Coordinates of N, CA and C in Angstrom, one line a residue:
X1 N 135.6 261.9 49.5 CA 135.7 260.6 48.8 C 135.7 259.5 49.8
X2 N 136.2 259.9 50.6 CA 136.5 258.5 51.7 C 135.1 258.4 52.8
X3 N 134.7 259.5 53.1 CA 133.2 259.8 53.8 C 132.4 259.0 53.1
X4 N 132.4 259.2 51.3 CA 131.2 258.5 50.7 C 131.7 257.5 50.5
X5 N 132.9 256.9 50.6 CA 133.1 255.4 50.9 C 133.1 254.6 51.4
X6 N 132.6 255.1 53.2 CA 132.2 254.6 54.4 C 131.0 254.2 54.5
X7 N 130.2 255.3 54.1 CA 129.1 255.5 53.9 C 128.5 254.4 53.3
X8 N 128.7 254.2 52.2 CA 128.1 252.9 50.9 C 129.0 252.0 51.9
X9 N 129.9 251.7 52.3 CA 130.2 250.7 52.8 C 129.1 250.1 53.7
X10 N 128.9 251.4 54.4 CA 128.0 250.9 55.5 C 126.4 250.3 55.5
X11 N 126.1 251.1 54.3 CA 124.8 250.9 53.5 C 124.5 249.2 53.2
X12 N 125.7 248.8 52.2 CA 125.8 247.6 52.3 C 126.1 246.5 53.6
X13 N 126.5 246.8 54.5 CA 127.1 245.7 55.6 C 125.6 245.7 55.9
X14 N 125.3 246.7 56.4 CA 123.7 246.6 57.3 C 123.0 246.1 56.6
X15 N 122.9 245.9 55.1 CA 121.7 245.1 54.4 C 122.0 244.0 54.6
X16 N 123.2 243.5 55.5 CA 123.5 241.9 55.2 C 122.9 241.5 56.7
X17 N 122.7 242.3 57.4 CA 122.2 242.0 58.6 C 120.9 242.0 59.5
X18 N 120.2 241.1 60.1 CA 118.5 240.8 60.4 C 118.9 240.2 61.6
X19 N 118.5 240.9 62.5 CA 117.9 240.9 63.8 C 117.6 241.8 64.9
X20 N 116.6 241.0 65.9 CA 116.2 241.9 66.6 C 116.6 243.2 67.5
X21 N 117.8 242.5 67.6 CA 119.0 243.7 68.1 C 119.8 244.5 67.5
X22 N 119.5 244.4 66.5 CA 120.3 245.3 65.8 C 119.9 246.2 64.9
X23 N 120.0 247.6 64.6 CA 118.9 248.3 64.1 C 118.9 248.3 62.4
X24 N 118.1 248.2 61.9 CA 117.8 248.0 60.9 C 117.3 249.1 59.9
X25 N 118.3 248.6 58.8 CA 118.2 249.1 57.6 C 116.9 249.4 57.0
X26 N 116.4 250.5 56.8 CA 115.0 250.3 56.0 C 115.1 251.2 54.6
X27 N 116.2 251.7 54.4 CA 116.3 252.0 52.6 C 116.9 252.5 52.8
X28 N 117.7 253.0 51.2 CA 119.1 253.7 50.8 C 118.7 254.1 49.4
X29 N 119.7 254.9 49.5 CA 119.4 255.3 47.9 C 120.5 256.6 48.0
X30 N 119.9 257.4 46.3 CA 120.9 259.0 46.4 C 119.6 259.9 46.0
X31 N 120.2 260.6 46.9 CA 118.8 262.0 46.5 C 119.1 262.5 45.0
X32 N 118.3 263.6 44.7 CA 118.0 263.9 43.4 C 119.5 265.2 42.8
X33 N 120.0 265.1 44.2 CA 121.7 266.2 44.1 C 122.4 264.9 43.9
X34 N 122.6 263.7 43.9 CA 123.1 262.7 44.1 C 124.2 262.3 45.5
X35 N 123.6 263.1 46.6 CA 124.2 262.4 47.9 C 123.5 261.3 48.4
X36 N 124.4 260.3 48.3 CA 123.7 258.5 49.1 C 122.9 259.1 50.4
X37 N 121.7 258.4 50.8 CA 121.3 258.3 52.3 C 121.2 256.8 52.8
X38 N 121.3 257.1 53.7 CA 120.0 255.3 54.6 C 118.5 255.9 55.1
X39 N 118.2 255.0 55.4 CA 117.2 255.3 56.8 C 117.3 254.2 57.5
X40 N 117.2 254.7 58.6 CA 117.8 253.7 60.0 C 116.0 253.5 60.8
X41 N 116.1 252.2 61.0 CA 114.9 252.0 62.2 C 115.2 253.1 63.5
X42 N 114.5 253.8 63.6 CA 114.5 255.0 65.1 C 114.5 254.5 65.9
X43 N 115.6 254.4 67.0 CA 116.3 253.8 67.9 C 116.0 254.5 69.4
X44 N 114.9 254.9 69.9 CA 115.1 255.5 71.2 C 115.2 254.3 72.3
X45 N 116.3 255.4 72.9 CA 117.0 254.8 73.8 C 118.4 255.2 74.0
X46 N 118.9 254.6 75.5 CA 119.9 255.4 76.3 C 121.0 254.4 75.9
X47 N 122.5 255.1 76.4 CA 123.3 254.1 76.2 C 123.7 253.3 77.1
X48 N 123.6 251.8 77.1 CA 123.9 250.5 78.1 C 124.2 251.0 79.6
X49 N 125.1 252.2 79.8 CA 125.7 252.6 80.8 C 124.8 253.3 81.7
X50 N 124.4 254.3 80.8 CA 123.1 255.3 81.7 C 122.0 254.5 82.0
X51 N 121.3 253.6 80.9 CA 120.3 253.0 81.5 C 120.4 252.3 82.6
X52 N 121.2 251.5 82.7 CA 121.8 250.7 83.8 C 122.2 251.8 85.3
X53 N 122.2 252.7 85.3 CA 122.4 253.2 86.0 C 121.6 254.0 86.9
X54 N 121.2 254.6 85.7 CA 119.4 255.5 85.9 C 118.7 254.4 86.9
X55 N 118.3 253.1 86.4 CA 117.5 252.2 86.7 C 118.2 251.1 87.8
X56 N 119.1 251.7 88.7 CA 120.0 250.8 89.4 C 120.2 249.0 89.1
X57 N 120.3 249.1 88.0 CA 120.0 247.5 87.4 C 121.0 246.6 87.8
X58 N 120.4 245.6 88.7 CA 121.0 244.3 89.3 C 122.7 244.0 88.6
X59 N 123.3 243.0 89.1 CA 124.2 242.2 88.1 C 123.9 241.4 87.1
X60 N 122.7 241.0 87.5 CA 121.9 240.0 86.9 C 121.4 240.7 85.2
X61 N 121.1 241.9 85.8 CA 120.0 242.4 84.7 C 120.9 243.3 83.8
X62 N 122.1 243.1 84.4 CA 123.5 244.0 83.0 C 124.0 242.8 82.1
X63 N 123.9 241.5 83.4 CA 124.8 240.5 82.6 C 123.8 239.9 81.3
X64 N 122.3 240.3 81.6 CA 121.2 239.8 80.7 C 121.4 240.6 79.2
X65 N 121.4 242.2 79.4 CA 121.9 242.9 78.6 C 122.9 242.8 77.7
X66 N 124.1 242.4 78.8 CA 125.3 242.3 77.6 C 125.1 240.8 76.8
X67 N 124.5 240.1 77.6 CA 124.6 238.5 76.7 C 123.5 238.9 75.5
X68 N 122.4 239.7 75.4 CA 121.8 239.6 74.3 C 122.1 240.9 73.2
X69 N 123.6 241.3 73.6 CA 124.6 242.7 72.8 C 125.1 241.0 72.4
X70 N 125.7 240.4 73.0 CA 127.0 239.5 72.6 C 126.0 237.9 71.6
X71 N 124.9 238.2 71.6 CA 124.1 237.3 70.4 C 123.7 238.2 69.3
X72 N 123.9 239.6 69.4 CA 123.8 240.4 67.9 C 124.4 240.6 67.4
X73 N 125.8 240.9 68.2 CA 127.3 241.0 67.3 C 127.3 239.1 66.9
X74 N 127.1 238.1 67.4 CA 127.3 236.6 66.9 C 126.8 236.9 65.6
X75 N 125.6 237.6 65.3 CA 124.9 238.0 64.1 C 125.7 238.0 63.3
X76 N 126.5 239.7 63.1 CA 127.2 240.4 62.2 C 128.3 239.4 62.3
X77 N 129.1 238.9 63.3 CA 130.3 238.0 62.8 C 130.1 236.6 62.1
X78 N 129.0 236.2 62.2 CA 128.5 235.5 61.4 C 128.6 235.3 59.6
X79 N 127.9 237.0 59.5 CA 128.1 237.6 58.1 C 129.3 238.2 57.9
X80 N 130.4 237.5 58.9 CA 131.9 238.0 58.6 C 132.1 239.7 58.9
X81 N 131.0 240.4 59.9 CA 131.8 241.6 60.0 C 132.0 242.0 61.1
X82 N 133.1 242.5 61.7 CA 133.4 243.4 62.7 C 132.8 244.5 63.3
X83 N 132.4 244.9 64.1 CA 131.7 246.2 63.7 C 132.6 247.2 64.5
X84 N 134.3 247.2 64.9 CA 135.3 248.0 65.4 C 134.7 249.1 66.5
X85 N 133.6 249.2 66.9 CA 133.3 250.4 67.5 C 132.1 250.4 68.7
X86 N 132.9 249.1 69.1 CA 131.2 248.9 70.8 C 132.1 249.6 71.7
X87 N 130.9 250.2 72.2 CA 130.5 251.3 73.2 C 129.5 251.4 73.3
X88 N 129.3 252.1 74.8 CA 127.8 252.3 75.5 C 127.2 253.0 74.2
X89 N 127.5 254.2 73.6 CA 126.6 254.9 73.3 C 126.4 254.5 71.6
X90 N 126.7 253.2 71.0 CA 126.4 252.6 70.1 C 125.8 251.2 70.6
X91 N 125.3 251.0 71.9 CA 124.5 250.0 72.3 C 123.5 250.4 73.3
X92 N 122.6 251.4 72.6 CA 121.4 251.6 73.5 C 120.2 250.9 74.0
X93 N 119.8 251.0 74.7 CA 118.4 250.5 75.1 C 117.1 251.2 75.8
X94 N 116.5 250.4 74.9 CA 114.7 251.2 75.0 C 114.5 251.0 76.1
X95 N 113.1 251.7 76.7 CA 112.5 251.9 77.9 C 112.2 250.6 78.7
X96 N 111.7 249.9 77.6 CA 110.9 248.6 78.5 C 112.2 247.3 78.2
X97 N 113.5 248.1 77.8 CA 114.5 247.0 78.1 C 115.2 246.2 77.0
X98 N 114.7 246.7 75.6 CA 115.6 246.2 74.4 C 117.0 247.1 73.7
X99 N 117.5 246.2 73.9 CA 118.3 246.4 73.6 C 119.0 246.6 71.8
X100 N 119.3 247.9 71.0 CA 119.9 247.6 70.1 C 121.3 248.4 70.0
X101 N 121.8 247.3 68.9 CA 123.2 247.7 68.3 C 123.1 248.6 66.8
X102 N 123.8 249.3 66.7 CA 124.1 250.4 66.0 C 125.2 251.2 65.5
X103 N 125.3 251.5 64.6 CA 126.7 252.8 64.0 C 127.7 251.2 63.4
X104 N 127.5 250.8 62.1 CA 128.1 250.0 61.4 C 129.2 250.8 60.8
X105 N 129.0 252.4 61.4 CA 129.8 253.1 60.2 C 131.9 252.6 60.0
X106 N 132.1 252.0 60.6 CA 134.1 252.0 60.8 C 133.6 250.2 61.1
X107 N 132.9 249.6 60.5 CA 133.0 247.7 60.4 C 133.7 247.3 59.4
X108 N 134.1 246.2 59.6 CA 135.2 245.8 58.6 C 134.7 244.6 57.8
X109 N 134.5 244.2 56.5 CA 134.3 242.5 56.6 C 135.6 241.8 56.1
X110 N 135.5 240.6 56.8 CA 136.2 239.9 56.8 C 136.1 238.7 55.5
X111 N 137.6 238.7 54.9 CA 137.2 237.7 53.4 C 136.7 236.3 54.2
X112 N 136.3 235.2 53.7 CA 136.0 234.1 53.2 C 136.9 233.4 54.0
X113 N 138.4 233.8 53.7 CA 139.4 232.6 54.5 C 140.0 233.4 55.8
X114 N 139.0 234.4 56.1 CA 139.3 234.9 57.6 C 140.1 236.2 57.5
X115 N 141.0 236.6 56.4 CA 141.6 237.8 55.9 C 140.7 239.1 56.2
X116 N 141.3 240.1 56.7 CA 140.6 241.5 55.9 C 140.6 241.9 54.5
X117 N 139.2 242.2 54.1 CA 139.3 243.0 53.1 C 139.3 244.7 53.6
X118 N 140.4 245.3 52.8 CA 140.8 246.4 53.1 C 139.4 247.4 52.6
X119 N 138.9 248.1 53.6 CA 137.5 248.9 53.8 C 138.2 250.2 54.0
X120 N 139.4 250.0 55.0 CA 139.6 252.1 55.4 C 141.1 252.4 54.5
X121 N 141.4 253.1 54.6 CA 142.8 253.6 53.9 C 144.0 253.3 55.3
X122 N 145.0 252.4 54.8 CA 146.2 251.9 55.7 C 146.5 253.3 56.2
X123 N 146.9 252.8 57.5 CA 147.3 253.8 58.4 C 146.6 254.7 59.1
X124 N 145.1 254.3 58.8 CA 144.2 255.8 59.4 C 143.6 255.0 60.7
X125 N 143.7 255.4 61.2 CA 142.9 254.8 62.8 C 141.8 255.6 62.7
X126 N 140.8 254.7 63.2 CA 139.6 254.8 63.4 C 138.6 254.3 64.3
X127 N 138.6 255.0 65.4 CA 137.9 253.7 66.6 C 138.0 255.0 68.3
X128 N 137.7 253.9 68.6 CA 137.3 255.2 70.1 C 138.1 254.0 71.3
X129 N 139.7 254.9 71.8 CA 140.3 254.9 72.5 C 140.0 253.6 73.3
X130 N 139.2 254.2 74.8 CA 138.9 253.5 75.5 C 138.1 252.2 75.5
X131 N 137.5 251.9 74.2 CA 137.1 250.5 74.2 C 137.7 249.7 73.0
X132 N 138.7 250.5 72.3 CA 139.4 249.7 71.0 C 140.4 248.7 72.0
X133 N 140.7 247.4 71.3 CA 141.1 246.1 71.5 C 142.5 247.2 71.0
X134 N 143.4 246.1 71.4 CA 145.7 246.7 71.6 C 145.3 246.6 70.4
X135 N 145.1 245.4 69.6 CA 145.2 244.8 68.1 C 145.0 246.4 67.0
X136 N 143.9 247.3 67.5 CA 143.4 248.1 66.6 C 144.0 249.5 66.6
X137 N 144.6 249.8 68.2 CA 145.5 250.7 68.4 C 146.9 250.3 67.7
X138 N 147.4 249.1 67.8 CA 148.9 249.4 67.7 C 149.0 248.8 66.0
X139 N 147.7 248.6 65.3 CA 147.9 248.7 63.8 C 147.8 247.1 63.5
X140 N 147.8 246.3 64.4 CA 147.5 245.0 64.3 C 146.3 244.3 63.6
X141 N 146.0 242.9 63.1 CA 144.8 242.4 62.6 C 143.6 242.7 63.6
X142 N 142.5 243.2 62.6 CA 141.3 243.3 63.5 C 140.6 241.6 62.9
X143 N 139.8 241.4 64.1 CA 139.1 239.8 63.9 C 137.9 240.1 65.0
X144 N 137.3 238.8 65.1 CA 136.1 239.1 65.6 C 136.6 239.1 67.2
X145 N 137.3 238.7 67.7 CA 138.4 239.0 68.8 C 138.3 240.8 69.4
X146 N 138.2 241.4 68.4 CA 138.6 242.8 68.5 C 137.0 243.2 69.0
X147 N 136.2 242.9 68.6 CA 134.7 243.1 69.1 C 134.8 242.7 70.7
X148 N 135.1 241.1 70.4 CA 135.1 240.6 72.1 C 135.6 241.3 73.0
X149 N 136.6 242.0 72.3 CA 137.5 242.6 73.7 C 136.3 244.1 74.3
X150 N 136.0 244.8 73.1 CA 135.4 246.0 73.3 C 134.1 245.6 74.2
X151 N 133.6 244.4 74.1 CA 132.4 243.8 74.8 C 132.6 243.5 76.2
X152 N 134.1 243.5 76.3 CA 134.5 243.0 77.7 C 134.9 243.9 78.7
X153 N 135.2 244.7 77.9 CA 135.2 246.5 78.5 C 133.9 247.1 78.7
X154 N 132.9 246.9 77.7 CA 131.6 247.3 78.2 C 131.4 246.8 79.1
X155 N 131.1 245.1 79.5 CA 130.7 244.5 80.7 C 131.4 244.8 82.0
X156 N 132.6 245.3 81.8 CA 133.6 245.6 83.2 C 133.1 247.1 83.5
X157 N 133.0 248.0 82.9 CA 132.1 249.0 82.6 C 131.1 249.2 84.0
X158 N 130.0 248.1 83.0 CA 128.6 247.8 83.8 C 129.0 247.4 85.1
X159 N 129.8 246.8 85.6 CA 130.1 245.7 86.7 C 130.5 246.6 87.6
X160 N 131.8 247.4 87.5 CA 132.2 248.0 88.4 C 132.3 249.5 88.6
X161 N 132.0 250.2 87.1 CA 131.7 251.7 87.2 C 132.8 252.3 86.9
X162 N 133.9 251.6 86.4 CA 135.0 252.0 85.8 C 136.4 251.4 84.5
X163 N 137.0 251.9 84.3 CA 137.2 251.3 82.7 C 138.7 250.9 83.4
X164 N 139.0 249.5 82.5 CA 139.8 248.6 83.2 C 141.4 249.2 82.6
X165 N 141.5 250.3 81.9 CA 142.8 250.9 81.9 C 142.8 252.0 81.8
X166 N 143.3 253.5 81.7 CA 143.9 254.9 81.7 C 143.9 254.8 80.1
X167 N 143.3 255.1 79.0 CA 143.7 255.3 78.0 C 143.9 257.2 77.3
X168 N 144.1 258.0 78.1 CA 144.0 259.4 77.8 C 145.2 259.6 77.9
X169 N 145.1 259.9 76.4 CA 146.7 260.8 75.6 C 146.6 261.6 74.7
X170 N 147.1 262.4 74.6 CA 146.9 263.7 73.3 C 147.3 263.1 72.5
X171 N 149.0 262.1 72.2 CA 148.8 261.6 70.8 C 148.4 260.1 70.6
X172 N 148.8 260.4 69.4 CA 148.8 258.7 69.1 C 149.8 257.7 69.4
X173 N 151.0 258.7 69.2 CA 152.2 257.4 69.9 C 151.9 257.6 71.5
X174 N 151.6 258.6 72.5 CA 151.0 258.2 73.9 C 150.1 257.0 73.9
X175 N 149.0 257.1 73.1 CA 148.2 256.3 73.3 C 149.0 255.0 73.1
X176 N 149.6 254.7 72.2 CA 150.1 252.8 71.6 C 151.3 252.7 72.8
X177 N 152.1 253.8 73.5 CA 152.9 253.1 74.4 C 152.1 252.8 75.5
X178 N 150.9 253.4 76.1 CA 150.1 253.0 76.9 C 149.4 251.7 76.9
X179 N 148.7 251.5 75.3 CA 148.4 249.8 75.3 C 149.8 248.8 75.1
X180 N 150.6 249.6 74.5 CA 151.9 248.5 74.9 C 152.1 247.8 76.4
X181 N 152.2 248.9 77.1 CA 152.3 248.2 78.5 C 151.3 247.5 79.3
X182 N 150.0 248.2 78.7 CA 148.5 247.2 78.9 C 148.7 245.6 79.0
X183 N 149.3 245.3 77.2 CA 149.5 243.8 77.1 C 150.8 243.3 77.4
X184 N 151.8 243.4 77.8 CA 152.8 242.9 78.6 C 152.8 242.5 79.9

């Protein structure tokens, strides 16, 4: 129930979204058993990290990268959504250097007067460790802030070849006393 609530969630955010960076929705529906599908524009390509690396790419030519990641998320935060989940390997890029964004699946939208509307069930975390924002670990408001931070980990990423904190822990309370002392 909660899979196929993601799912149609996600069905919908993507239809609200048009650009060239970001991969695109090209139909939805339910099969004839009645399981919902999408179909996604075919995305080849590597994730921000490998490409950039494979291709020894400049400073210049990561910082080009991330600024045109950080005008397709302006996109979706535009249409008020989050997309909780940037990382290299939901921000790939094609051969000859485009860049798209992808996996709307765990986004949030945000109401009208800046509130969340509740999308996941309280208390379930959902997000990938090392580039989730303290706010989303320690149970706090997610905002379009929580993207920025994940963006800012990607770029430090790119820059230096390593991630700007230790976040490996078997649990969950390991993990939140680790970003506790992150932000202090």
């Amino acid at each position: 129930e909660e899979v196929l609530r993601r799912f149609l969630r996600e069905r919908q955010l993507l239809a609200r979204l048009e650009h060239p960076n970001i991969a695109r929705l090209l139909d939805g529906g339910r099969a004839p058993d009645g399981r919902p599908f999408i179909v996604m524009e075919l995305v080849e390509g590597e994730p921000i990290t490998q490409w950039c690396a494979a291709r020894e790419s400049t400073v210049e030519e990561r910082l080009r990268l991330v600024v045109t990641c950080c005008e397709a998320v302006e996109v979706a935060h535009r249409n008020l959504i989050v997309h909780r989940d940037l990382k290299p390997s939901n921000i790939l890029v094609s051969a000859d250097g485009q860049v798209k964004l992808l996996d709307f699946g765990i986004a949030k939208l945000l109401g009208e007067d800046g509130e969340e509307t509740l999308l996941t069930r309280a208390g379930v975390h959902v997000l990938t460790p090392a580039y989730a924002a303290p706010e989303q670990i320690l149970g706090g408001a997610v905002t379009t802030a929580t993207d920025v931070y994940a963006l800012g980990v990607v770029l430090y990423e790119l820059l230096t070849g390593t991630m700007p904190h230790d976040r490996r822990a078997t649990t969950a309370a390991e993990l939140s006393a680790k970003v506790s002392r992150e932000t202090v």
